[in-house]
Amino acid sequence: MDHTPAVRRPVSRRRLLTGAAGVAAAGTFAGALAAPLPASAARDGHGLRIVDRNENGGRLQYYRFATDAIGWDPAVNVLLPDGYHTSGKRYPVLYLLHGGAGDFRQFHMHDNIINLTAGREIIIVMPDAATGWYCNPVSSNTGPRNWETFHMAQLLPWIDANFRTFAEYNGRAVAGFSMGGFGALKYTAKYYGHFCSVSSHSGPASLRRDFGTVVHWANVSSAAVELGGGTVYGAPLWDEARVTADNPMQRLESYRHKRIFLAAGTSPDPWNWLDIANETQVLAGQREFRAALGRAGIPHEWRELPGGHFFRHDIFVQDLNGMLGRLRRAG
C-alpha cells in the first residue's frame, strides 16, 4: 500500500544508468561449493541478458537486464559488504523490496542503505518491481509484467551464480516496505525453502479483510500505473485461487520455523488521507496476522511505532540485527 505513484515511462528507463553499481538451483547447496566469482565476472544467464551495468569496484553494483518476463528492461542494485572484493568469503543475502512509486534506487537514494549496512557482512539485493505488487498479473495491456517470475525464477538464481552467496535456505532473508513488505510475506510463503527470515515494514498482511481492500488497491494501482488497465488479481471478479495463494493470512503454516518481523505505524498524519488509508489498513492487517500466528503457536517479533506510512531507519537496523542472528554467518 503506497502513495499514488507517478506514471512511468518505460522507454526512458531502458538505458538509465543510476547509482554506482552493481540459484544455481534455488534452495540447493551446489552454489556454495562453486568457485568464487568476483563481481566483475557477472554474466548473462537464467533468462537474463545484461544490457547496462556499473561495476566500479565499490560496494554498490548496478545491472539492467533484458528479460522475456518484463516488457522493459528492469534493473537491480546489489550492495556488497565492506571487503567483499578481497575477502574471498561467502555471504548471506537480503532481498530488499521497494514500495509502490519506488524502484531499484529507492533504498540507495532515499533511505541511506549504504550507511545503514556499513560493516555488516551481508549482500543486499534491491530489484525493480514497478507497481506490480510482486505478482504475475491476471492481465496486462502493456506487455509482459511478470515480476514474480523475474524475481524468483530469474534474478535469485542469477545472484547465486554471480556472487559469493550461500545458495540455501539459511543463506537468504527477504524484507520490504509497504508493497514490498507484502511482497516479502508473499514470497516467503509461496517459496518456503528460499528464505529463513521475513520482514514486513508497513506492509499489508491480510488481503481479504474489509471486503478485500488490499486486493482492490492492488488492482487499481497496478491498472493505473503498470498494466494499462489490466489488473493483478482480476476485476470485477478476482482470481480467487491467486488471492488465496498470495494471502499471508491463508498461508500461516508456511511461516513456521522462520524468523518473522513486522512493523507498522499507529498515528498516521491526520491531514494526509493517503497516509491514513495506507497505515490504518496495514496496522489492522498486521494485528490480524499477528493474532493468527499467535493462535498457531508461530513465534514472531513486532513493533508498533508512532507515525504513519514511512520506512523507519532505526527499526530497520534492529531488524537487520535479527536477520544476521538468524542467517548463516559469512565465511
mmCIF file of C-alpha atoms in Angstrom:
data_model
loop_
_atom_site.group_PDB
_atom_site.id
_atom_site.type_symbol
_atom_site.label_atom_id
_atom_site.label_comp_id
_atom_site.label_asym_id
_atom_site.label_seq_id
_atom_site.Cartn_x
_atom_site.Cartn_y
_atom_site.Cartn_z
ATOM 1 C CA MET A 1 0.000 0.000 0.000
ATOM 2 C CA ASP A 2 1.664 3.251 -1.085
ATOM 3 C CA HIS A 3 1.155 6.812 -2.156
ATOM 4 C CA THR A 4 -0.221 7.100 -5.668
ATOM 5 C CA PRO A 5 2.806 6.776 -7.945
ATOM 6 C CA ALA A 6 3.667 8.902 -10.942
ATOM 7 C CA VAL A 7 3.141 7.409 -14.386
ATOM 8 C CA ARG A 8 6.195 5.513 -15.556
ATOM 9 C CA ARG A 9 7.739 5.991 -18.980
ATOM 10 C CA PRO A 10 9.390 2.643 -19.722
ATOM 11 C CA VAL A 11 11.188 3.813 -22.883
ATOM 12 C CA SER A 12 13.139 6.477 -20.995
ATOM 13 C CA ARG A 13 14.152 3.903 -18.387
ATOM 14 C CA ARG A 14 15.583 1.299 -20.707
ATOM 15 C CA ARG A 15 19.151 2.538 -20.501
ATOM 16 C CA LEU A 16 19.043 4.505 -17.274
ATOM 17 C CA LEU A 17 22.457 4.397 -15.639
ATOM 18 C CA THR A 18 21.873 5.066 -11.990
ATOM 19 C CA GLY A 19 23.878 4.823 -8.843
ATOM 20 C CA ALA A 20 27.248 3.314 -8.545
ATOM 21 C CA ALA A 21 26.529 -0.125 -9.473
ATOM 22 C CA GLY A 22 26.407 -3.423 -9.069
ATOM 23 C CA VAL A 23 20.221 -20.467 -7.999
ATOM 24 C CA ALA A 24 22.291 -22.330 -9.492
ATOM 25 C CA ALA A 25 19.300 -24.409 -8.243
ATOM 26 C CA ALA A 26 17.409 -22.377 -5.682
ATOM 27 C CA GLY A 27 17.486 -23.950 -2.266
ATOM 28 C CA THR A 28 20.466 -26.202 -3.056
ATOM 29 C CA PHE A 29 23.977 -26.159 -1.670
ATOM 30 C CA ALA A 30 25.622 -26.503 -5.074
ATOM 31 C CA GLY A 31 26.179 -22.756 -5.425
ATOM 32 C CA ALA A 32 28.007 -22.633 -2.127
ATOM 33 C CA LEU A 33 30.583 -25.125 -3.422
ATOM 34 C CA ALA A 34 31.228 -23.404 -6.745
ATOM 35 C CA ALA A 35 34.446 -21.485 -7.377
ATOM 36 C CA PRO A 36 34.202 -17.895 -6.065
ATOM 37 C CA LEU A 37 33.354 -15.275 -8.676
ATOM 38 C CA PRO A 38 34.433 -11.640 -8.483
ATOM 39 C CA ALA A 39 31.624 -9.143 -9.019
ATOM 40 C CA SER A 40 33.226 -8.083 -12.304
ATOM 41 C CA ALA A 41 32.589 -11.587 -13.685
ATOM 42 C CA ALA A 42 28.793 -11.108 -13.646
ATOM 43 C CA ARG A 43 27.361 -12.581 -16.817
ATOM 44 C CA ASP A 44 24.140 -13.364 -18.656
ATOM 45 C CA GLY A 45 22.044 -16.367 -17.683
ATOM 46 C CA HIS A 46 18.829 -17.664 -16.115
ATOM 47 C CA GLY A 47 16.747 -15.840 -18.726
ATOM 48 C CA LEU A 48 18.548 -12.530 -18.134
ATOM 49 C CA ARG A 49 20.788 -10.606 -20.544
ATOM 50 C CA ILE A 50 22.787 -7.699 -19.138
ATOM 51 C CA VAL A 51 22.196 -4.543 -21.198
ATOM 52 C CA ASP A 52 23.767 -1.997 -18.851
ATOM 53 C CA ARG A 53 25.989 -2.206 -15.789
ATOM 54 C CA ASN A 54 28.253 -0.259 -13.480
ATOM 55 C CA GLU A 55 30.760 -2.374 -11.556
ATOM 56 C CA ASN A 56 33.049 0.279 -10.187
ATOM 57 C CA GLY A 57 34.821 -1.782 -7.577
ATOM 58 C CA GLY A 58 32.916 -0.172 -4.709
ATOM 59 C CA ARG A 59 30.108 -1.583 -2.612
ATOM 60 C CA LEU A 60 27.209 -0.659 -4.899
ATOM 61 C CA GLN A 61 26.886 -2.540 -8.185
ATOM 62 C CA TYR A 62 24.225 -1.809 -10.808
ATOM 63 C CA TYR A 63 22.779 -4.072 -13.529
ATOM 64 C CA ARG A 64 19.987 -3.677 -16.065
ATOM 65 C CA PHE A 65 18.554 -6.706 -17.840
ATOM 66 C CA ALA A 66 16.577 -7.670 -20.902
ATOM 67 C CA THR A 67 14.135 -10.428 -19.974
ATOM 68 C CA ASP A 68 11.073 -12.003 -21.565
ATOM 69 C CA ALA A 69 9.320 -11.715 -18.195
ATOM 70 C CA ILE A 70 9.116 -7.888 -18.342
ATOM 71 C CA GLY A 71 8.265 -5.680 -21.326
ATOM 72 C CA TRP A 72 11.000 -3.157 -20.462
ATOM 73 C CA ASP A 73 14.492 -3.620 -19.057
ATOM 74 C CA PRO A 74 14.329 -3.816 -15.238
ATOM 75 C CA ALA A 75 17.341 -3.090 -13.045
ATOM 76 C CA VAL A 76 18.822 -4.101 -9.717
ATOM 77 C CA ASN A 77 21.275 -2.570 -7.257
ATOM 78 C CA VAL A 78 23.481 -5.074 -5.444
ATOM 79 C CA LEU A 79 25.103 -3.690 -2.300
ATOM 80 C CA LEU A 80 28.178 -5.676 -1.314
ATOM 81 C CA PRO A 81 29.661 -5.824 2.186
ATOM 82 C CA ASP A 82 32.856 -3.985 3.030
ATOM 83 C CA GLY A 83 35.849 -6.020 1.882
ATOM 84 C CA TYR A 84 33.857 -8.237 -0.492
ATOM 85 C CA HIS A 85 36.361 -7.885 -3.341
ATOM 86 C CA THR A 86 39.307 -9.110 -1.266
ATOM 87 C CA SER A 87 37.858 -11.327 1.474
ATOM 88 C CA GLY A 88 37.135 -14.480 -0.533
ATOM 89 C CA LYS A 89 34.218 -15.116 1.858
ATOM 90 C CA ARG A 90 30.692 -16.199 1.017
ATOM 91 C CA TYR A 91 27.854 -14.109 2.422
ATOM 92 C CA PRO A 92 24.165 -14.351 3.286
ATOM 93 C CA VAL A 93 21.803 -12.302 1.114
ATOM 94 C CA LEU A 94 18.933 -9.951 1.933
ATOM 95 C CA TYR A 95 16.414 -9.264 -0.832
ATOM 96 C CA LEU A 96 15.103 -5.784 -0.001
ATOM 97 C CA LEU A 97 11.871 -4.900 -1.836
ATOM 98 C CA HIS A 98 10.679 -1.357 -2.520
ATOM 99 C CA GLY A 99 7.151 0.001 -2.250
ATOM 100 C CA GLY A 100 4.844 1.344 -4.945
ATOM 101 C CA ALA A 101 6.027 4.557 -6.630
ATOM 102 C CA GLY A 102 9.599 3.374 -5.982
ATOM 103 C CA ASP A 103 12.173 1.494 -7.992
ATOM 104 C CA PHE A 104 15.522 -0.263 -7.555
ATOM 105 C CA ARG A 105 17.132 3.020 -6.417
ATOM 106 C CA GLN A 106 14.728 3.663 -3.537
ATOM 107 C CA PHE A 107 16.798 2.407 -0.619
ATOM 108 C CA HIS A 108 20.031 3.852 -2.008
ATOM 109 C CA MET A 109 18.795 7.326 -2.924
ATOM 110 C CA HIS A 110 16.221 7.925 -0.181
ATOM 111 C CA ASP A 111 16.942 5.579 2.714
ATOM 112 C CA ASN A 112 20.704 5.719 3.261
ATOM 113 C CA ILE A 113 21.112 1.985 2.795
ATOM 114 C CA ILE A 114 24.891 2.204 2.313
ATOM 115 C CA ASN A 115 25.446 3.750 5.730
ATOM 116 C CA LEU A 116 22.733 1.683 7.426
ATOM 117 C CA THR A 117 24.555 -1.512 6.437
ATOM 118 C CA ALA A 118 28.161 -0.374 6.864
ATOM 119 C CA GLY A 119 30.296 -3.048 8.485
ATOM 120 C CA ARG A 120 27.606 -5.739 8.096
ATOM 121 C CA GLU A 121 28.586 -8.993 6.422
ATOM 122 C CA ILE A 122 25.605 -9.345 4.129
ATOM 123 C CA ILE A 123 24.792 -8.762 0.444
ATOM 124 C CA ILE A 124 21.718 -6.588 -0.179
ATOM 125 C CA VAL A 125 19.799 -7.123 -3.448
ATOM 126 C CA MET A 126 17.362 -4.330 -4.372
ATOM 127 C CA PRO A 127 15.412 -5.072 -7.585
ATOM 128 C CA ASP A 128 12.892 -3.147 -9.656
ATOM 129 C CA ALA A 129 9.244 -4.119 -9.176
ATOM 130 C CA ALA A 130 7.377 -1.055 -10.530
ATOM 131 C CA THR A 131 3.826 -1.028 -9.114
ATOM 132 C CA GLY A 132 3.351 -4.693 -9.910
ATOM 133 C CA TRP A 133 2.740 -5.984 -6.374
ATOM 134 C CA TYR A 134 5.383 -8.696 -6.792
ATOM 135 C CA CYS A 135 2.950 -10.676 -8.932
ATOM 136 C CA ASN A 136 2.403 -12.132 -12.361
ATOM 137 C CA PRO A 137 -0.788 -10.246 -13.254
ATOM 138 C CA VAL A 138 -4.028 -11.772 -14.448
ATOM 139 C CA SER A 139 -3.997 -9.302 -17.347
ATOM 140 C CA SER A 140 -1.739 -6.638 -18.862
ATOM 141 C CA ASN A 141 -2.280 -4.222 -21.739
ATOM 142 C CA THR A 142 1.341 -3.069 -21.755
ATOM 143 C CA GLY A 143 3.198 -6.283 -22.487
ATOM 144 C CA PRO A 144 4.611 -8.795 -20.005
ATOM 145 C CA ARG A 145 4.870 -7.640 -16.408
ATOM 146 C CA ASN A 146 5.677 -10.919 -14.669
ATOM 147 C CA TRP A 147 7.503 -9.615 -11.619
ATOM 148 C CA GLU A 148 7.262 -12.829 -9.634
ATOM 149 C CA THR A 149 8.911 -14.746 -12.481
ATOM 150 C CA PHE A 150 11.636 -12.113 -12.838
ATOM 151 C CA HIS A 151 12.474 -12.097 -9.131
ATOM 152 C CA MET A 152 12.128 -15.740 -8.169
ATOM 153 C CA ALA A 153 12.878 -17.732 -11.328
ATOM 154 C CA GLN A 154 15.497 -15.441 -12.869
ATOM 155 C CA LEU A 155 17.105 -12.889 -10.543
ATOM 156 C CA LEU A 156 17.501 -15.070 -7.451
ATOM 157 C CA PRO A 157 19.438 -17.835 -9.257
ATOM 158 C CA TRP A 158 21.395 -15.198 -11.214
ATOM 159 C CA ILE A 159 22.558 -13.633 -7.944
ATOM 160 C CA ASP A 160 23.650 -17.011 -6.589
ATOM 161 C CA ALA A 161 25.521 -17.756 -9.822
ATOM 162 C CA ASN A 162 27.356 -14.426 -9.964
ATOM 163 C CA PHE A 163 28.135 -13.504 -6.351
ATOM 164 C CA ARG A 164 29.652 -15.388 -3.448
ATOM 165 C CA THR A 165 26.437 -16.310 -1.647
ATOM 166 C CA PHE A 166 25.099 -19.210 0.369
ATOM 167 C CA ALA A 167 22.565 -20.611 -2.110
ATOM 168 C CA GLU A 168 20.417 -22.202 0.577
ATOM 169 C CA TYR A 169 17.545 -21.612 2.963
ATOM 170 C CA ASN A 170 19.720 -20.358 5.838
ATOM 171 C CA GLY A 171 21.549 -18.024 3.473
ATOM 172 C CA ARG A 172 18.635 -15.798 2.448
ATOM 173 C CA ALA A 173 16.320 -13.252 4.039
ATOM 174 C CA VAL A 174 13.657 -11.087 2.409
ATOM 175 C CA ALA A 175 12.278 -7.776 3.646
ATOM 176 C CA GLY A 176 10.347 -4.874 2.197
ATOM 177 C CA PHE A 177 8.498 -1.647 2.759
ATOM 178 C CA SER A 178 4.779 -1.168 2.032
ATOM 179 C CA MET A 179 4.004 -3.021 -1.223
ATOM 180 C CA GLY A 180 7.444 -4.575 -0.782
ATOM 181 C CA GLY A 181 6.527 -5.712 2.726
ATOM 182 C CA PHE A 182 3.612 -7.570 1.207
ATOM 183 C CA GLY A 183 5.943 -8.969 -1.461
ATOM 184 C CA ALA A 184 8.303 -10.257 1.227
ATOM 185 C CA LEU A 185 5.484 -12.043 3.066
ATOM 186 C CA LYS A 186 4.123 -13.450 -0.188
ATOM 187 C CA TYR A 187 7.452 -14.774 -1.495
ATOM 188 C CA THR A 188 8.274 -16.341 1.866
ATOM 189 C CA ALA A 189 5.017 -18.293 1.922
ATOM 190 C CA LYS A 190 4.994 -19.360 -1.736
ATOM 191 C CA TYR A 191 8.697 -20.277 -1.853
ATOM 192 C CA TYR A 192 9.034 -21.927 1.520
ATOM 193 C CA GLY A 193 12.589 -23.238 1.133
ATOM 194 C CA HIS A 194 14.095 -19.979 -0.089
ATOM 195 C CA PHE A 195 14.075 -17.634 2.942
ATOM 196 C CA CYS A 196 14.671 -18.272 6.630
ATOM 197 C CA SER A 197 13.776 -14.709 7.678
ATOM 198 C CA VAL A 198 10.989 -12.370 6.520
ATOM 199 C CA SER A 199 10.325 -8.760 7.476
ATOM 200 C CA SER A 200 7.423 -6.503 6.564
ATOM 201 C CA HIS A 201 7.836 -2.788 7.284
ATOM 202 C CA SER A 202 4.408 -1.169 6.953
ATOM 203 C CA GLY A 203 3.377 -3.931 4.564
ATOM 204 C CA PRO A 204 -0.155 -5.385 4.390
ATOM 205 C CA ALA A 205 -0.550 -8.910 5.730
ATOM 206 C CA SER A 206 -4.241 -9.588 5.115
ATOM 207 C CA LEU A 207 -5.714 -9.400 1.610
ATOM 208 C CA ARG A 208 -9.346 -10.239 2.318
ATOM 209 C CA ARG A 209 -10.112 -8.106 5.374
ATOM 210 C CA ASP A 210 -12.552 -5.195 4.994
ATOM 211 C CA PHE A 211 -14.082 -6.708 1.855
ATOM 212 C CA GLY A 212 -10.701 -7.107 0.187
ATOM 213 C CA THR A 213 -9.458 -3.532 0.480
ATOM 214 C CA VAL A 214 -5.847 -4.511 -0.261
ATOM 215 C CA VAL A 215 -6.817 -6.586 -3.298
ATOM 216 C CA HIS A 216 -8.842 -3.682 -4.664
ATOM 217 C CA TRP A 217 -5.951 -1.288 -4.050
ATOM 218 C CA ALA A 218 -3.511 -3.661 -5.779
ATOM 219 C CA ASN A 219 -5.856 -3.899 -8.770
ATOM 220 C CA VAL A 220 -6.474 -0.152 -9.012
ATOM 221 C CA SER A 221 -2.859 0.951 -8.567
ATOM 222 C CA SER A 222 -1.434 -1.647 -10.937
ATOM 223 C CA ALA A 223 -4.086 -0.897 -13.564
ATOM 224 C CA ALA A 224 -3.401 2.838 -13.433
ATOM 225 C CA VAL A 225 0.394 2.779 -13.334
ATOM 226 C CA GLU A 226 1.754 -0.536 -14.550
ATOM 227 C CA LEU A 227 -0.718 -2.555 -16.584
ATOM 228 C CA GLY A 228 -2.577 -0.077 -18.799
ATOM 229 C CA GLY A 229 -5.934 -1.095 -17.360
ATOM 230 C CA GLY A 230 -5.027 -4.723 -16.698
ATOM 231 C CA THR A 231 -5.060 -5.990 -13.118
ATOM 232 C CA VAL A 232 -3.036 -8.099 -10.740
ATOM 233 C CA TYR A 233 -5.910 -10.196 -9.401
ATOM 234 C CA GLY A 234 -8.695 -9.693 -11.935
ATOM 235 C CA ALA A 235 -11.675 -7.338 -11.971
ATOM 236 C CA PRO A 236 -14.555 -7.189 -11.444
ATOM 237 C CA LEU A 237 -14.170 -10.850 -10.464
ATOM 238 C CA TRP A 238 -10.980 -11.890 -8.680
ATOM 239 C CA ASP A 239 -8.943 -14.952 -9.480
ATOM 240 C CA GLU A 240 -9.723 -16.424 -6.084
ATOM 241 C CA ALA A 241 -7.005 -19.071 -6.255
ATOM 242 C CA ARG A 242 -4.366 -16.366 -6.761
ATOM 243 C CA VAL A 243 -5.657 -14.279 -3.884
ATOM 244 C CA THR A 244 -5.600 -17.294 -1.585
ATOM 245 C CA ALA A 245 -2.089 -18.289 -2.702
ATOM 246 C CA ASP A 246 -0.773 -14.765 -2.020
ATOM 247 C CA ASN A 247 -2.648 -14.010 1.200
ATOM 248 C CA PRO A 248 -0.419 -14.317 4.292
ATOM 249 C CA MET A 249 -3.493 -14.909 6.456
ATOM 250 C CA GLN A 250 -4.282 -18.063 4.476
ATOM 251 C CA ARG A 251 -0.687 -19.374 4.440
ATOM 252 C CA LEU A 252 0.103 -19.456 8.159
ATOM 253 C CA GLU A 253 1.874 -22.826 8.183
ATOM 254 C CA SER A 254 4.297 -21.505 5.570
ATOM 255 C CA TYR A 255 5.776 -19.174 8.206
ATOM 256 C CA ARG A 256 6.557 -21.862 10.749
ATOM 257 C CA HIS A 257 10.242 -22.255 11.695
ATOM 258 C CA LYS A 258 11.137 -18.879 10.189
ATOM 259 C CA ARG A 259 12.121 -15.584 11.758
ATOM 260 C CA ILE A 260 9.215 -13.140 11.299
ATOM 261 C CA PHE A 261 9.432 -9.382 11.874
ATOM 262 C CA LEU A 262 6.506 -6.951 11.463
ATOM 263 C CA ALA A 263 6.389 -3.183 11.935
ATOM 264 C CA ALA A 264 3.603 -0.623 11.495
ATOM 265 C CA GLY A 265 2.730 2.930 12.494
ATOM 266 C CA THR A 266 -0.043 3.818 14.915
ATOM 267 C CA SER A 267 -0.626 7.525 14.224
ATOM 268 C CA PRO A 268 -0.871 8.493 10.543
ATOM 269 C CA ASP A 269 -0.764 12.163 9.557
ATOM 270 C CA PRO A 270 -4.352 13.390 10.184
ATOM 271 C CA TRP A 271 -4.042 15.832 7.252
ATOM 272 C CA ASN A 272 -2.904 13.172 4.766
ATOM 273 C CA TRP A 273 -5.699 10.851 3.678
ATOM 274 C CA LEU A 274 -3.293 8.529 1.823
ATOM 275 C CA ASP A 275 -1.184 8.137 4.946
ATOM 276 C CA ILE A 276 -4.313 7.382 6.965
ATOM 277 C CA ALA A 277 -5.700 4.950 4.402
ATOM 278 C CA ASN A 278 -2.417 3.101 3.966
ATOM 279 C CA GLU A 279 -1.192 2.737 7.525
ATOM 280 C CA THR A 280 -4.625 2.226 9.077
ATOM 281 C CA GLN A 281 -5.185 -0.772 6.825
ATOM 282 C CA VAL A 282 -1.610 -2.012 7.314
ATOM 283 C CA LEU A 283 -1.853 -1.834 11.104
ATOM 284 C CA ALA A 284 -5.206 -3.632 11.207
ATOM 285 C CA GLY A 285 -3.979 -6.348 8.849
ATOM 286 C CA GLN A 286 -0.734 -6.881 10.738
ATOM 287 C CA ARG A 287 -2.627 -7.155 14.024
ATOM 288 C CA GLU A 288 -4.922 -9.749 12.472
ATOM 289 C CA PHE A 289 -1.928 -11.663 11.128
ATOM 290 C CA ARG A 290 -0.061 -11.484 14.427
ATOM 291 C CA ALA A 291 -3.076 -12.811 16.301
ATOM 292 C CA ALA A 292 -3.371 -15.712 13.860
ATOM 293 C CA LEU A 293 0.340 -16.507 14.204
ATOM 294 C CA GLY A 294 -0.063 -16.464 17.976
ATOM 295 C CA ARG A 295 -3.014 -18.861 17.875
ATOM 296 C CA ALA A 296 -0.995 -21.183 15.645
ATOM 297 C CA GLY A 297 1.950 -21.098 18.042
ATOM 298 C CA ILE A 298 4.285 -19.485 15.495
ATOM 299 C CA PRO A 299 6.826 -17.137 17.137
ATOM 300 C CA HIS A 300 7.215 -13.650 15.670
ATOM 301 C CA GLU A 301 8.562 -10.199 16.501
ATOM 302 C CA TRP A 302 6.622 -6.989 16.047
ATOM 303 C CA ARG A 303 6.813 -3.253 16.569
ATOM 304 C CA GLU A 304 4.075 -0.637 16.649
ATOM 305 C CA LEU A 305 5.533 2.865 16.421
ATOM 306 C CA PRO A 306 4.169 6.413 16.418
ATOM 307 C CA GLY A 307 3.730 7.908 12.960
ATOM 308 C CA GLY A 308 2.341 6.761 9.664
ATOM 309 C CA HIS A 309 3.383 5.152 6.398
ATOM 310 C CA PHE A 310 7.148 5.547 6.063
ATOM 311 C CA PHE A 311 10.314 3.439 6.250
ATOM 312 C CA ARG A 312 11.820 3.717 9.738
ATOM 313 C CA HIS A 313 15.600 3.525 9.581
ATOM 314 C CA ASP A 314 16.128 2.749 13.270
ATOM 315 C CA ILE A 315 13.640 -0.123 13.128
ATOM 316 C CA PHE A 316 15.304 -1.485 10.002
ATOM 317 C CA VAL A 317 18.652 -1.563 11.846
ATOM 318 C CA GLN A 318 17.016 -3.503 14.688
ATOM 319 C CA ASP A 319 15.536 -5.846 12.111
ATOM 320 C CA LEU A 320 18.889 -6.276 10.361
ATOM 321 C CA ASN A 321 20.483 -7.313 13.641
ATOM 322 C CA GLY A 322 17.823 -10.006 13.987
ATOM 323 C CA MET A 323 18.322 -11.197 10.418
ATOM 324 C CA LEU A 324 22.056 -11.536 10.904
ATOM 325 C CA GLY A 325 21.420 -13.520 14.067
ATOM 326 C CA ARG A 326 19.260 -15.972 12.103
ATOM 327 C CA LEU A 327 21.202 -16.175 8.839
ATOM 328 C CA ARG A 328 24.267 -18.271 8.202
ATOM 329 C CA ARG A 329 27.351 -16.246 9.078
ATOM 330 C CA ALA A 330 29.746 -15.075 6.358
ATOM 331 C CA GLY A 331 32.814 -17.208 5.917
#
